[in-house]
Coordinates of C-alpha atoms and ligand atoms in Angstrom, one line a residue:
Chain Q
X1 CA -1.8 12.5 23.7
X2 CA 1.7 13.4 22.7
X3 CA 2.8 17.0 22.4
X4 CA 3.5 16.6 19.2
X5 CA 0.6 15.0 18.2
X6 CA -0.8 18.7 20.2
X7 CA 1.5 20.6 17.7
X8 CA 0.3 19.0 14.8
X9 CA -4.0 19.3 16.0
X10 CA -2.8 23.1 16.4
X11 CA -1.1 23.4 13.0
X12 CA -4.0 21.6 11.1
X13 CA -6.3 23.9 13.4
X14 CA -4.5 27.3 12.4
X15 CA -4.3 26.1 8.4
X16 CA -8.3 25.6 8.9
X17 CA -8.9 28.8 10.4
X18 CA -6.6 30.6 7.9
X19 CA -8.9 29.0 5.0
X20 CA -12.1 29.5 6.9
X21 CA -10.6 33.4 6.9
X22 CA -9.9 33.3 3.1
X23 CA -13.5 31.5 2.6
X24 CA -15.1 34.7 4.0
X25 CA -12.9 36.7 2.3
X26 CA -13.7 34.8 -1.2
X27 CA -10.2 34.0 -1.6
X28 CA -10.3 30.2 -0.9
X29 CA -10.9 29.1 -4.8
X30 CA -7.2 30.3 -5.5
X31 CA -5.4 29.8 -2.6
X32 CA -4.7 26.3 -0.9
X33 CA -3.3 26.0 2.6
X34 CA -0.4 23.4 2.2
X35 CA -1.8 20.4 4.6
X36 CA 0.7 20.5 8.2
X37 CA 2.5 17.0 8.2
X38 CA 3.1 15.3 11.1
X39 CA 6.4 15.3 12.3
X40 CA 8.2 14.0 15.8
X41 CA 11.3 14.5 17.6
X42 CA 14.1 12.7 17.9
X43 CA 14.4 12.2 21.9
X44 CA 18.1 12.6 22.1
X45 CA 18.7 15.9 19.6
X46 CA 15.0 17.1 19.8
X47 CA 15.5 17.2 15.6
X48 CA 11.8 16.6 13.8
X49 CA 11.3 14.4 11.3
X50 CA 7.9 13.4 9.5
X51 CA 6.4 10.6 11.1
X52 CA 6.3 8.5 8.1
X53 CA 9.5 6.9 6.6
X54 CA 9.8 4.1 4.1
X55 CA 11.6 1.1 4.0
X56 CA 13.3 -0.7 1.0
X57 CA 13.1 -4.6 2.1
X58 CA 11.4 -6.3 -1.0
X59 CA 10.2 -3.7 -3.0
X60 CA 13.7 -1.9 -3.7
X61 CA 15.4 -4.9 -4.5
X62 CA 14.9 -4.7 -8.8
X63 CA 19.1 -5.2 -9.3
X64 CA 19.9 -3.0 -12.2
X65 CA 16.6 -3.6 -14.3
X66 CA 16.2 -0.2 -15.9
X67 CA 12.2 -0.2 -16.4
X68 CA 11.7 -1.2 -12.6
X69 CA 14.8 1.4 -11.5
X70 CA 12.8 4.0 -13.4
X71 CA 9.7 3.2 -11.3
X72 CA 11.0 2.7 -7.8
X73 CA 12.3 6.6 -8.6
X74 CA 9.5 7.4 -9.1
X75 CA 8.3 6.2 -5.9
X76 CA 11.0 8.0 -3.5
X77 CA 10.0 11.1 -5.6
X78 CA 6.1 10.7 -4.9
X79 CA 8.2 10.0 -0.9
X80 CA 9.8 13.1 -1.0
X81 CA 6.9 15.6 -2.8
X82 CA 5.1 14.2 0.1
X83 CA 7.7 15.2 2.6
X84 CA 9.4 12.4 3.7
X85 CA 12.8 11.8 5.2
X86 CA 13.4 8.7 7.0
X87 CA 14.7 5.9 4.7
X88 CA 15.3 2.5 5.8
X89 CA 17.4 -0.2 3.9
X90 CA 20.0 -3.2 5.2
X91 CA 22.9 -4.8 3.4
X92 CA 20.2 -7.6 3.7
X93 CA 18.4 -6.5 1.6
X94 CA 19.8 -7.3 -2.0
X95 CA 20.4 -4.5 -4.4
X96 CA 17.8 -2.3 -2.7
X97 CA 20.3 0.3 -1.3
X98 CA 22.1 0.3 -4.7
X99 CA 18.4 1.2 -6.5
X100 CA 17.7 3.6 -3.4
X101 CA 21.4 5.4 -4.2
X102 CA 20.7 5.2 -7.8
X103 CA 16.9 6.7 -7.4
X104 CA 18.4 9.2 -5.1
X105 CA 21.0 10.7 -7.8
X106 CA 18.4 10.6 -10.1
X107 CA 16.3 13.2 -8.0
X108 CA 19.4 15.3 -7.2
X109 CA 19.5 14.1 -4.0
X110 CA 16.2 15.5 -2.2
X111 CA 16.7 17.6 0.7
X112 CA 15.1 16.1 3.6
X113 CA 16.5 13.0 3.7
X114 CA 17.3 10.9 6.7
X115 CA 19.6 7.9 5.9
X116 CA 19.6 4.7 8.1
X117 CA 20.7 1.6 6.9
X118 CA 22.1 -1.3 9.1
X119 CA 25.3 -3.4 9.9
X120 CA 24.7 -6.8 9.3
X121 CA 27.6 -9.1 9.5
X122 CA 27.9 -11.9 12.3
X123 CA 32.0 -11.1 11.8
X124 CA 32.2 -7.8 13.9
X125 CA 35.5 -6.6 12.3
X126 CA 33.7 -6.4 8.8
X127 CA 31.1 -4.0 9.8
X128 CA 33.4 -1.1 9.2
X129 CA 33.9 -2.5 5.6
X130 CA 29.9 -2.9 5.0
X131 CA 29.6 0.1 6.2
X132 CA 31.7 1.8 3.7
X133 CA 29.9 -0.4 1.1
X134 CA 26.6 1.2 1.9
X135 CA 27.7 4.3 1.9
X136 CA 29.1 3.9 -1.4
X137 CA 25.8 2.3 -2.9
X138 CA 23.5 5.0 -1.4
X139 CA 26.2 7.7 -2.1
X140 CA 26.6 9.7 0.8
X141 CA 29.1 10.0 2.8
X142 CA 28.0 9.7 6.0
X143 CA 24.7 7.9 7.4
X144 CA 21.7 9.7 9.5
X145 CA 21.6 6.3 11.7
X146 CA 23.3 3.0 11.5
X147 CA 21.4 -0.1 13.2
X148 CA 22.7 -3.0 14.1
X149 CA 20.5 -5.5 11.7
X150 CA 18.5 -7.7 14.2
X151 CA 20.6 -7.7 16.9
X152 CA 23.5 -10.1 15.4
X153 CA 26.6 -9.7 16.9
X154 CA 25.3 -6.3 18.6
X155 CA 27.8 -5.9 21.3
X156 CA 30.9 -5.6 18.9
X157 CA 28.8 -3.5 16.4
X158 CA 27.6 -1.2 18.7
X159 CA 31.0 -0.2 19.9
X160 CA 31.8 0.5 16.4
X161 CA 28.9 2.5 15.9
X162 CA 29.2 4.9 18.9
X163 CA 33.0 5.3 18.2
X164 CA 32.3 6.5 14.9
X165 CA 29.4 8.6 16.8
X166 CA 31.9 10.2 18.6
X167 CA 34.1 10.4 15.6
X168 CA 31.5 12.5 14.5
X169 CA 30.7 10.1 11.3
X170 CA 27.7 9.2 12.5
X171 CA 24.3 11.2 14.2
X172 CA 22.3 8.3 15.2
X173 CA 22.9 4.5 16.7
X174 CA 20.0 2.0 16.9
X175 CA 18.8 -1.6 17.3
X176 CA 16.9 -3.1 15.0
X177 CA 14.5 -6.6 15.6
X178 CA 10.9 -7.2 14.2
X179 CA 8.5 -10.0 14.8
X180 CA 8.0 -9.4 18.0
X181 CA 11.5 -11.6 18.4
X182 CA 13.9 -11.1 21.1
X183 CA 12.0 -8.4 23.0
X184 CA 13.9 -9.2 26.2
X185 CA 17.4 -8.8 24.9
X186 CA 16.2 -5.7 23.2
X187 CA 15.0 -4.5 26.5
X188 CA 18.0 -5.4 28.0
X189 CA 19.8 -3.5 25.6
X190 CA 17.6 -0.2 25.7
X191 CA 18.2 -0.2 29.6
X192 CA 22.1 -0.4 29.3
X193 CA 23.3 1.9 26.3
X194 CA 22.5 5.0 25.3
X195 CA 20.7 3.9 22.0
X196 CA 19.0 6.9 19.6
X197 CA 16.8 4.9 17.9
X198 CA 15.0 1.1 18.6
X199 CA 13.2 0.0 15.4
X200 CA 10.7 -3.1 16.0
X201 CA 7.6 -4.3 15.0
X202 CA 4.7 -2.5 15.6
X203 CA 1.0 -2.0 14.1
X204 CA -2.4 -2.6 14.9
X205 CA -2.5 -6.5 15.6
X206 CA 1.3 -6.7 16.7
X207 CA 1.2 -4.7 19.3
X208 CA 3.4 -6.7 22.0
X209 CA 5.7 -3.6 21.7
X210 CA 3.3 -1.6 24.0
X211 CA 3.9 -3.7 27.4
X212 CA 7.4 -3.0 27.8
X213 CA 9.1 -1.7 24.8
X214 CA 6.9 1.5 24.0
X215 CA 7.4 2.7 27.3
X216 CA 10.6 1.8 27.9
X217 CA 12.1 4.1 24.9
X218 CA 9.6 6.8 26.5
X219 CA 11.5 6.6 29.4
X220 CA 15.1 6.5 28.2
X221 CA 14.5 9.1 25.5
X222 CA 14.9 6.4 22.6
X223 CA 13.0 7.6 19.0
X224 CA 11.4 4.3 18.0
X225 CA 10.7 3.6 14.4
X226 CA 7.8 0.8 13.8
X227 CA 8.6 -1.6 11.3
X228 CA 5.9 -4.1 8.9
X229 CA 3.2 -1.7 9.6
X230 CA 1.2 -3.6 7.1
X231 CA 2.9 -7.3 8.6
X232 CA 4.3 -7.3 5.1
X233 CA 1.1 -6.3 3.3
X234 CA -0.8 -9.1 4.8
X235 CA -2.9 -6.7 6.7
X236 CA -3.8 -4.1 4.3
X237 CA -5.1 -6.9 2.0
X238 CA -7.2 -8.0 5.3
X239 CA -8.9 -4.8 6.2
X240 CA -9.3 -4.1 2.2
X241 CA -12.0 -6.7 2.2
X242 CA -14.0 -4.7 4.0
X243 CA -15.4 -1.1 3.4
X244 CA -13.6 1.7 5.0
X245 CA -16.2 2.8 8.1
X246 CA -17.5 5.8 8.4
X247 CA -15.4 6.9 11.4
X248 CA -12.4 6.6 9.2
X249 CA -13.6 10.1 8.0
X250 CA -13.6 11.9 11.5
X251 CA -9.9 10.9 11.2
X252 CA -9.3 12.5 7.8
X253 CA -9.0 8.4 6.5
X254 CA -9.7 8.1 2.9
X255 CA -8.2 4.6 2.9
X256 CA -7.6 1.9 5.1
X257 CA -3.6 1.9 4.9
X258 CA -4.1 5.5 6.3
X259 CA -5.9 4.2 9.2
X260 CA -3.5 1.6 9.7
X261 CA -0.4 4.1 9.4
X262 CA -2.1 6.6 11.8
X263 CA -3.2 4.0 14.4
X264 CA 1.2 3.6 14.6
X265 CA 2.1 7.1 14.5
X266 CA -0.5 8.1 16.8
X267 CA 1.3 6.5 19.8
X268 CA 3.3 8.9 22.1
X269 CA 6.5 6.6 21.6
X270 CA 6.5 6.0 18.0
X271 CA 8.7 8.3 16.1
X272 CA 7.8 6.8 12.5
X273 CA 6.7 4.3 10.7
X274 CA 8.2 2.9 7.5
X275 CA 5.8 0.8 5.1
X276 CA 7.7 -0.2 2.0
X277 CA 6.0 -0.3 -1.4
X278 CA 6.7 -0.4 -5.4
X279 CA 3.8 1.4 -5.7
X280 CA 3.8 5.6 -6.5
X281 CA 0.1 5.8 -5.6
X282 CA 0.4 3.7 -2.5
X283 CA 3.0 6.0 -1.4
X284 CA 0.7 8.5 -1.8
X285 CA -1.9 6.5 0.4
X286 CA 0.8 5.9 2.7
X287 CA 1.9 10.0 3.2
X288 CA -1.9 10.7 3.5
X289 CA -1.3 9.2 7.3
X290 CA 0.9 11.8 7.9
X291 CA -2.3 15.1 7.5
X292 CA -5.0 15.6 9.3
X293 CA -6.1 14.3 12.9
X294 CA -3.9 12.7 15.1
X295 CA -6.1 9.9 16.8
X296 CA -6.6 10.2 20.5
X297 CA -6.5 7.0 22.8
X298 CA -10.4 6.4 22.3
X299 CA -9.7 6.6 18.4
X300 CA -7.2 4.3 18.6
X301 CA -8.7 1.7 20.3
X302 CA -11.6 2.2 17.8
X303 CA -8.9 1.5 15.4
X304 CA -7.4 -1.4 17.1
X305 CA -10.8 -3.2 17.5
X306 CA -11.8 -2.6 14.1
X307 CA -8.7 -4.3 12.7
X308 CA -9.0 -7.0 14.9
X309 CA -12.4 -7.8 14.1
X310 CA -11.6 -8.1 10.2
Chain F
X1 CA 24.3 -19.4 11.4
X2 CA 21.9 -19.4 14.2
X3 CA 20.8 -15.8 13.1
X4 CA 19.8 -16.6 10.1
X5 CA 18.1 -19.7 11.5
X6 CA 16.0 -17.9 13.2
X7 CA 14.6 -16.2 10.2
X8 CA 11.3 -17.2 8.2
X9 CA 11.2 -18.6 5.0
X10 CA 9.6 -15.1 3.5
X11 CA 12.3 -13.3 5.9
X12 CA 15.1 -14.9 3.3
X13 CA 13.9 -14.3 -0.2
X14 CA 14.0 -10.5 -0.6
X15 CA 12.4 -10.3 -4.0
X16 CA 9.2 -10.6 -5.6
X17 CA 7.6 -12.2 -8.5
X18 CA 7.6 -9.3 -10.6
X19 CA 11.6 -8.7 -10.2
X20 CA 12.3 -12.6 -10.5
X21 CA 9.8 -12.7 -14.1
X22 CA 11.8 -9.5 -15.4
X23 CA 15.1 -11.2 -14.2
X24 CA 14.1 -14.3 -17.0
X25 CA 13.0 -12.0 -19.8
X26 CA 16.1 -9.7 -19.3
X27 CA 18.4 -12.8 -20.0
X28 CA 16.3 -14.4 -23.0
X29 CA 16.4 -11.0 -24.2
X30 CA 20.1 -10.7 -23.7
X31 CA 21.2 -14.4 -24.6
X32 CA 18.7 -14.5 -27.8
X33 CA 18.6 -16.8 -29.7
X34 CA 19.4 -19.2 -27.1
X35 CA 16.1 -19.5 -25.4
X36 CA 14.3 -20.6 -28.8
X37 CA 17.3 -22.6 -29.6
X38 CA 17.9 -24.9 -26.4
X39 CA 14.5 -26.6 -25.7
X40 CA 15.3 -27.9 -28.8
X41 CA 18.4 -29.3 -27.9
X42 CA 16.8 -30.3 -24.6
X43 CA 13.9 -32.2 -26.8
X44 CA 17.2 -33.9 -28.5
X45 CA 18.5 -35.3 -25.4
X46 CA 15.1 -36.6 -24.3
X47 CA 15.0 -38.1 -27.6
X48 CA 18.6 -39.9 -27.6
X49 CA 17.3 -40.7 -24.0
X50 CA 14.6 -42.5 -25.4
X51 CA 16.2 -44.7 -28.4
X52 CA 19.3 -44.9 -26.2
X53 CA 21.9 -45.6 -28.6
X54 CA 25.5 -46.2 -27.7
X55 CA 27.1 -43.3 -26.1
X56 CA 24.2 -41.0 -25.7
X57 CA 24.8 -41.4 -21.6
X58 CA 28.0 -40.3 -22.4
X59 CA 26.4 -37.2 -24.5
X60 CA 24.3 -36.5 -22.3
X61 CA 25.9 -35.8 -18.9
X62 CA 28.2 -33.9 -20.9
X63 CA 25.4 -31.0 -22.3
X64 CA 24.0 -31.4 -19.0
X65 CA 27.1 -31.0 -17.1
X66 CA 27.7 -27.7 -19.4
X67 CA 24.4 -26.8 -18.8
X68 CA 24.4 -26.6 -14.7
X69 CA 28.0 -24.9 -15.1
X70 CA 26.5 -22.1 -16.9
X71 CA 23.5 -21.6 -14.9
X72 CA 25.2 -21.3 -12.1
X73 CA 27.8 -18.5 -13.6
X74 CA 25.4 -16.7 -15.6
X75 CA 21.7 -16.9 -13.6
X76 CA 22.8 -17.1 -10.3
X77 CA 25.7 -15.5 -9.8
X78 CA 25.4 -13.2 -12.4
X79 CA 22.0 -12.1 -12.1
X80 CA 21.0 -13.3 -8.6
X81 CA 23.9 -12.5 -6.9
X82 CA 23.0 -9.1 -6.7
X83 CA 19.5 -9.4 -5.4
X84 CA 20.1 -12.5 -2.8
X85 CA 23.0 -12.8 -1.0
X86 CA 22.8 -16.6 -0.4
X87 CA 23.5 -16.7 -4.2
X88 CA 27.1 -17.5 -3.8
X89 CA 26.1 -20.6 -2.3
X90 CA 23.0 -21.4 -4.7
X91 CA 25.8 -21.1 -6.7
X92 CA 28.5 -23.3 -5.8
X93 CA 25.6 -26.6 -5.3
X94 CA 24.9 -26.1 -9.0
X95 CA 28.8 -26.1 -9.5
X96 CA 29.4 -29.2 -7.8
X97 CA 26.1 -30.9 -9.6
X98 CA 28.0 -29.7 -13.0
X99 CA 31.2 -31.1 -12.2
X100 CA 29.8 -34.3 -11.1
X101 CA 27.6 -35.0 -14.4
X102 CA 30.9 -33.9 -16.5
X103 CA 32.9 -36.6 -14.3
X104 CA 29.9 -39.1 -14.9
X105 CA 30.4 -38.3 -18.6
X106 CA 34.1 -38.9 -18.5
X107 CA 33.7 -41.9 -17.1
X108 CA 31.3 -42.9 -19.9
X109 CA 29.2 -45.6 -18.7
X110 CA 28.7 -44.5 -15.6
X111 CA 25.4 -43.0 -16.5
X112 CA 24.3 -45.6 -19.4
X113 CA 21.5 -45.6 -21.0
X114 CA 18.9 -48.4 -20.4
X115 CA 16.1 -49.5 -22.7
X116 CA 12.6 -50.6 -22.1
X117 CA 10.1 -49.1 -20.3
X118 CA 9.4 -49.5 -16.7
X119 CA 7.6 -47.1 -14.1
X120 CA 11.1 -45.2 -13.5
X121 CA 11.2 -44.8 -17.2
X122 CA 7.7 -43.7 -17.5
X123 CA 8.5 -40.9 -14.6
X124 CA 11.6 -39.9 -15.7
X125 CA 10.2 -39.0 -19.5
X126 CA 7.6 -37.2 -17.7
X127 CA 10.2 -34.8 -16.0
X128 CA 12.3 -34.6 -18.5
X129 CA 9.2 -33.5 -21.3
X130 CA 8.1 -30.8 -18.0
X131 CA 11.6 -29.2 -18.1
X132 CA 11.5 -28.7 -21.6
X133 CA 7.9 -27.9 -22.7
X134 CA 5.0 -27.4 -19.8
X135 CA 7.8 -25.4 -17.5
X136 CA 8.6 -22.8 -20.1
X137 CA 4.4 -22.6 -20.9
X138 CA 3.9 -22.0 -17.6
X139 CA 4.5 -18.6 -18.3
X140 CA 1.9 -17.6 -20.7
X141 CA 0.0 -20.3 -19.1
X142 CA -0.2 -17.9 -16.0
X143 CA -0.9 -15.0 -18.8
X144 CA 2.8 -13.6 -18.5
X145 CA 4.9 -12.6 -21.7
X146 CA 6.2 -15.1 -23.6
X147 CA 9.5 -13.6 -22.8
X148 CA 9.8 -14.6 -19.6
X149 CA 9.7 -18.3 -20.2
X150 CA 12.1 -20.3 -18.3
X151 CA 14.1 -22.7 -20.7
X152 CA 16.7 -25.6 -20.0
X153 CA 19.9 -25.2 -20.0
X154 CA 19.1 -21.2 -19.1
X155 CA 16.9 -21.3 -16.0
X156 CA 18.1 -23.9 -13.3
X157 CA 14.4 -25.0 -12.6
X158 CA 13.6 -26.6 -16.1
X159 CA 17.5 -27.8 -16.4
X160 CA 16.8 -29.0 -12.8
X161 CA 13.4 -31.2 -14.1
X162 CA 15.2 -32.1 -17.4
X163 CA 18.6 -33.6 -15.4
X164 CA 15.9 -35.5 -12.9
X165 CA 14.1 -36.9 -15.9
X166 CA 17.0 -38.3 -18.0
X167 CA 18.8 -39.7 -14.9
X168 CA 15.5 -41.8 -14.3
X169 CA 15.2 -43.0 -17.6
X170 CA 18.9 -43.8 -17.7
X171 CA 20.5 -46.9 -15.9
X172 CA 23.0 -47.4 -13.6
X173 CA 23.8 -46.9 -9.9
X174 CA 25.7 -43.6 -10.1
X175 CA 22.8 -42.0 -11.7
X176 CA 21.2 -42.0 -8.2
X177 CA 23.5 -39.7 -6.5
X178 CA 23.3 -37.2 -9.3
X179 CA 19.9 -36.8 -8.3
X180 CA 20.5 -35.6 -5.1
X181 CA 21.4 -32.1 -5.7
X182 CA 18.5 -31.6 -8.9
X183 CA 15.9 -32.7 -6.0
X184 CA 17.5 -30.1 -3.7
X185 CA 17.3 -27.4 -6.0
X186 CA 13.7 -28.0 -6.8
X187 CA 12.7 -28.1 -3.2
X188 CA 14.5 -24.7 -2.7
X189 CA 13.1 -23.7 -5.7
X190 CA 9.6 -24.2 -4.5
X191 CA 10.2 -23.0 -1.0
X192 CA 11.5 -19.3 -3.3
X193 CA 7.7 -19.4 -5.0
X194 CA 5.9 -20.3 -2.1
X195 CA 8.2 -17.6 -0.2
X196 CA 7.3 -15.2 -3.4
X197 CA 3.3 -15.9 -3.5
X198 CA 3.0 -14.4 0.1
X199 CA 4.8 -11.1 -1.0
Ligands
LIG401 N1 14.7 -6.6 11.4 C1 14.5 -5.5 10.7 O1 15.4 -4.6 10.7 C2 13.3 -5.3 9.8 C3 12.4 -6.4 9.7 C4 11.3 -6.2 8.9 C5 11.1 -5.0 8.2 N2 12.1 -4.0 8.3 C6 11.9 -2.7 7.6 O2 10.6 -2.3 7.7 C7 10.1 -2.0 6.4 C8 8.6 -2.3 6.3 O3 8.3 -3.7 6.5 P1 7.9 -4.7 5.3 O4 8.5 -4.2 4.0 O5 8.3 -6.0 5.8 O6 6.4 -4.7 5.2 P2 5.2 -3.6 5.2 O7 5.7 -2.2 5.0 O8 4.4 -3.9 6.4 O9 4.4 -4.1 3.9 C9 4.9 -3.9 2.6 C10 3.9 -4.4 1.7 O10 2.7 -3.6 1.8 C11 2.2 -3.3 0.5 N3 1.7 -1.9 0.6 C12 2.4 -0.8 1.0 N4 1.6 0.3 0.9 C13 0.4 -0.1 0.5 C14 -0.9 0.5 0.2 N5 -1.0 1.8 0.4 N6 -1.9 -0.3 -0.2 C15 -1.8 -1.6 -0.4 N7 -0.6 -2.3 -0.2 C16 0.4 -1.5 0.3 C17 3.4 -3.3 -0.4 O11 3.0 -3.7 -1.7 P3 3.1 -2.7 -2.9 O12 4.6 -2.8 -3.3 O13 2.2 -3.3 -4.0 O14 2.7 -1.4 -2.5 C18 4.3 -4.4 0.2 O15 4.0 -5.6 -0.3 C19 10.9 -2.9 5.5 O16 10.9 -2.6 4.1 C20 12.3 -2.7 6.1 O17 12.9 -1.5 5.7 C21 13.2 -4.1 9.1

């Protein structure tokens, strides 16, 4: 088990025992203890962040409808009352990081957030230039993390991105694939250049990540973020069929998209996970992964058969 | 190019149903009262289609030529561009499929109408009454506001349907390479709601 998966089991332990205190003392009616949220380091700076992040891909990309603007605000707000930080978009992905930037003035800009968006241009000279255009859309003036977007044109990109590291315009440079495509090159690239962050697909049926990739970023110090945790919903409407097992109680479950998140952020390599949804009270669901038990290895393979099963 | 062949077809549409509906009742909203107006101008050119009189080829590559040229300037530049970034070139096939039914027009005869009915005939009425009536009931057909109907000369689908329909019922050689790029539109088309129903 991950030390900070330890951290956390000891937070949630010390918030029970302080309630258990205030039980005897009759207090426990009007006092709540806030729940402990999981959070992991960053290898390379040691800086926390809560193990769940979102992502934007889809379910951000509304243009400049007002009524749907209106409701994807409300859903980063639900994101940040729940304490997140990590938010993922891509010049990909359509108007999304205009509606994120938009939903983000709207909040006042929430403290606690981590912005990572990606360079995604096959011409390596215009990444600057896209650059600059996400910065303006999400209004900041600096990003958390850049990524190059599914490893197009990486070698050129990631020069620019650790110049403007060094420049001091940038924290954080990653690598982005999902799919389970181009594992080797990724690999490759993990071994050869100091990456901060690797973002690929990984959840509880996609799992190729564990051979080589999972503990490769262990070993070089690389935070990992896991990407289509739900393979794009598909699995959530899978395990949904089914009742929620009892088990999913011993590890503080109330739903199955919690299970799902936790089975992710429960391995030792994983630094978050980013599920994407329109939805306020699936953001909810989604944040709930973040309290309670960590699942140990036997947990998780519980978890893993369960889903396989379904 | 070989990046983005290697994507999926869901990897390449990045919106859903409910942002693609709203997209259709923000513009009837906005171009009202065009969307009650221009199925029955649509219903006109299947008409004229029908009787064929002298010149209504003529007519009719022209509001159809008009009609592509707009769709691609308003819908999908306009209000795609910013949600898919291959609009630009969604775009620029709808130009070229406007220019060429203006150019067929010019050249009147080129796209002449033909009489009596034969299987082609038959078809092309079919397509041409599914652009302008069944394809904008399909929305409260699949309980969906009225509002976000799709309608001819508005929404590239129905226009798409409606340009198939008359070119089949019409005669001439020409009219045959003016299909091409309706056809490809409605394959793409179906390829964005197939892409959209796994979301
Ligand atoms: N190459 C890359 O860089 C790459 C590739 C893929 C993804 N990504 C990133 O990873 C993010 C996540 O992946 P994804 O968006 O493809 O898929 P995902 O997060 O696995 O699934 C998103 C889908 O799950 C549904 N969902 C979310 N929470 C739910 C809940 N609690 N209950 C029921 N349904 C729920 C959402 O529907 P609702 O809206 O109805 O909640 C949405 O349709 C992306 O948004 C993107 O930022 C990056």
């Amino acid at each position: 088990m991950s030390a900070n998966a330890v951290s956390s089991r000891r937070a949630l332990l010390g918030a029970l025992t302080g309630l258990g205190a205030l039980a005897v003392t009759g207090g426990v009616t009007s006092v709540r203890a806030a729940p402990s949220r999981l959070s992991k380091p960053i290898p390379s700076t040691g800086e926390q962040i809560p193990a769940i992040g979102m992502g934007t891909w889809i379910t951000f990309n509304v243009g400049d409808d007002p009524v749907l603007r209106a409701q994807r605000t409300e859903v980063l707000r639900a994101f940040f009352d729940a304490g997140g930080g990590l938010i993922d978009s891509s010049p990909m992905y359509g108007a999304s990081p205009r509606v994120v930037g938009h939903a983000l003035a709207a909040l006042g800009r929430p403290a606690g957030l981590l912005s990572a968006t990606k360079v995604w241009t096959s011409t390596v000279a215009d990444g600057p230039a896209e650059i600059a255009r996400s910065a303006d859309w999400w209004g900041v003036e600096t990003f958390d993390l850049l990524q190059v977007h599914n490893l197009l044109a990486w070698e050129g990109h990631l020069e620019t991105l650790f110049a403007m590291k060094a420049a001091g315009r940038l924290r954080y440079v990653g690598v982005t694939t999902s799919h389970g495509r181009r594992h080797g090159e990724l690999a490759r690239i993990m071994e050869r250049h100091p990456l901060d962050f690797v973002q690929l697909t990984y959840n509880a049926v996609d799992r190729a990540a564990e051979d080589r990739l999972l503990p490769l970023a262990r070993e070089r110090g690389i935070a990992v973020i896991a990407n289509r945790p739900f393979r794009r919903g598909a699995l959530v409407d899978r395990a949904q069929r089914r009742p929620l097992p009892a088990w999913a109680g011993e590890l503080d479950c109330a739903t199955w998209p919690a299970v799902l998140l936790k089975y992710i952020i429960s391995h030792p390599a994983v630094t978050c996970a980013i599920p994407a949804t329109s939805q306020v009270v699936h953001m909810r669901e989604n944040m709930a992964a973040m309290t309670g038990v960590v699942p140990d290895a036997a947990q998780r393979r519980r978890i893993a058969a369960a889903v396989s099963d379904l | 190019m070989d990046a983005v062949l290697s994507y999926n077809l869901t990897d390449l549409v990045p919106f859903g149903p409910e942002t693609y509906h709203r997209l259709f009742a923000r513009l009837n909203a906005a171009l009202w009262p065009g969307p009650l107006l221009l199925p029955l101008v649509g219903a006109g050119l299947v008409v004229l289609a029908w009787r064929a009189p002298r010149g209504a080829g003529r007519v009719t590559a022209g509001a159809l030529g008009l009609a592509w040229l707009w769709v691609g300037w308003d819908v999908l530049l306009g209000r795609f561009g910013p949600l898919l970034w291959a609009a630009p070139y969604a775009a620029a096939l709808v130009w070229i499929q406007g220019a060429a039914m203006l150019l067929a027009g010019a050249l009147a005869g080129a796209t002449p109408a033909r009489r009596g009915p034969s299987v082609g005939h038959g078809l092309g009425l079919l397509l041409a009454l599914a652009g302008v009536v069944a394809w904008p009931l399909s929305a409260p057909l699949s309980g969906r506001p009225w509002i976000q109907a799709e309608v001819v000369g508005l929404a590239p689908d129905p226009t798409a349907l409606l340009t198939l329909g008359l070119l089949l019922m019409a005669g001439g050689r020409v009219r045959w390479g003016l299909m091409v790029i309706p056809v490809v539109w409605l394959a793409l088309s179906t390829a964005v709601h197939v892409a959209m129903a796994q979301v």
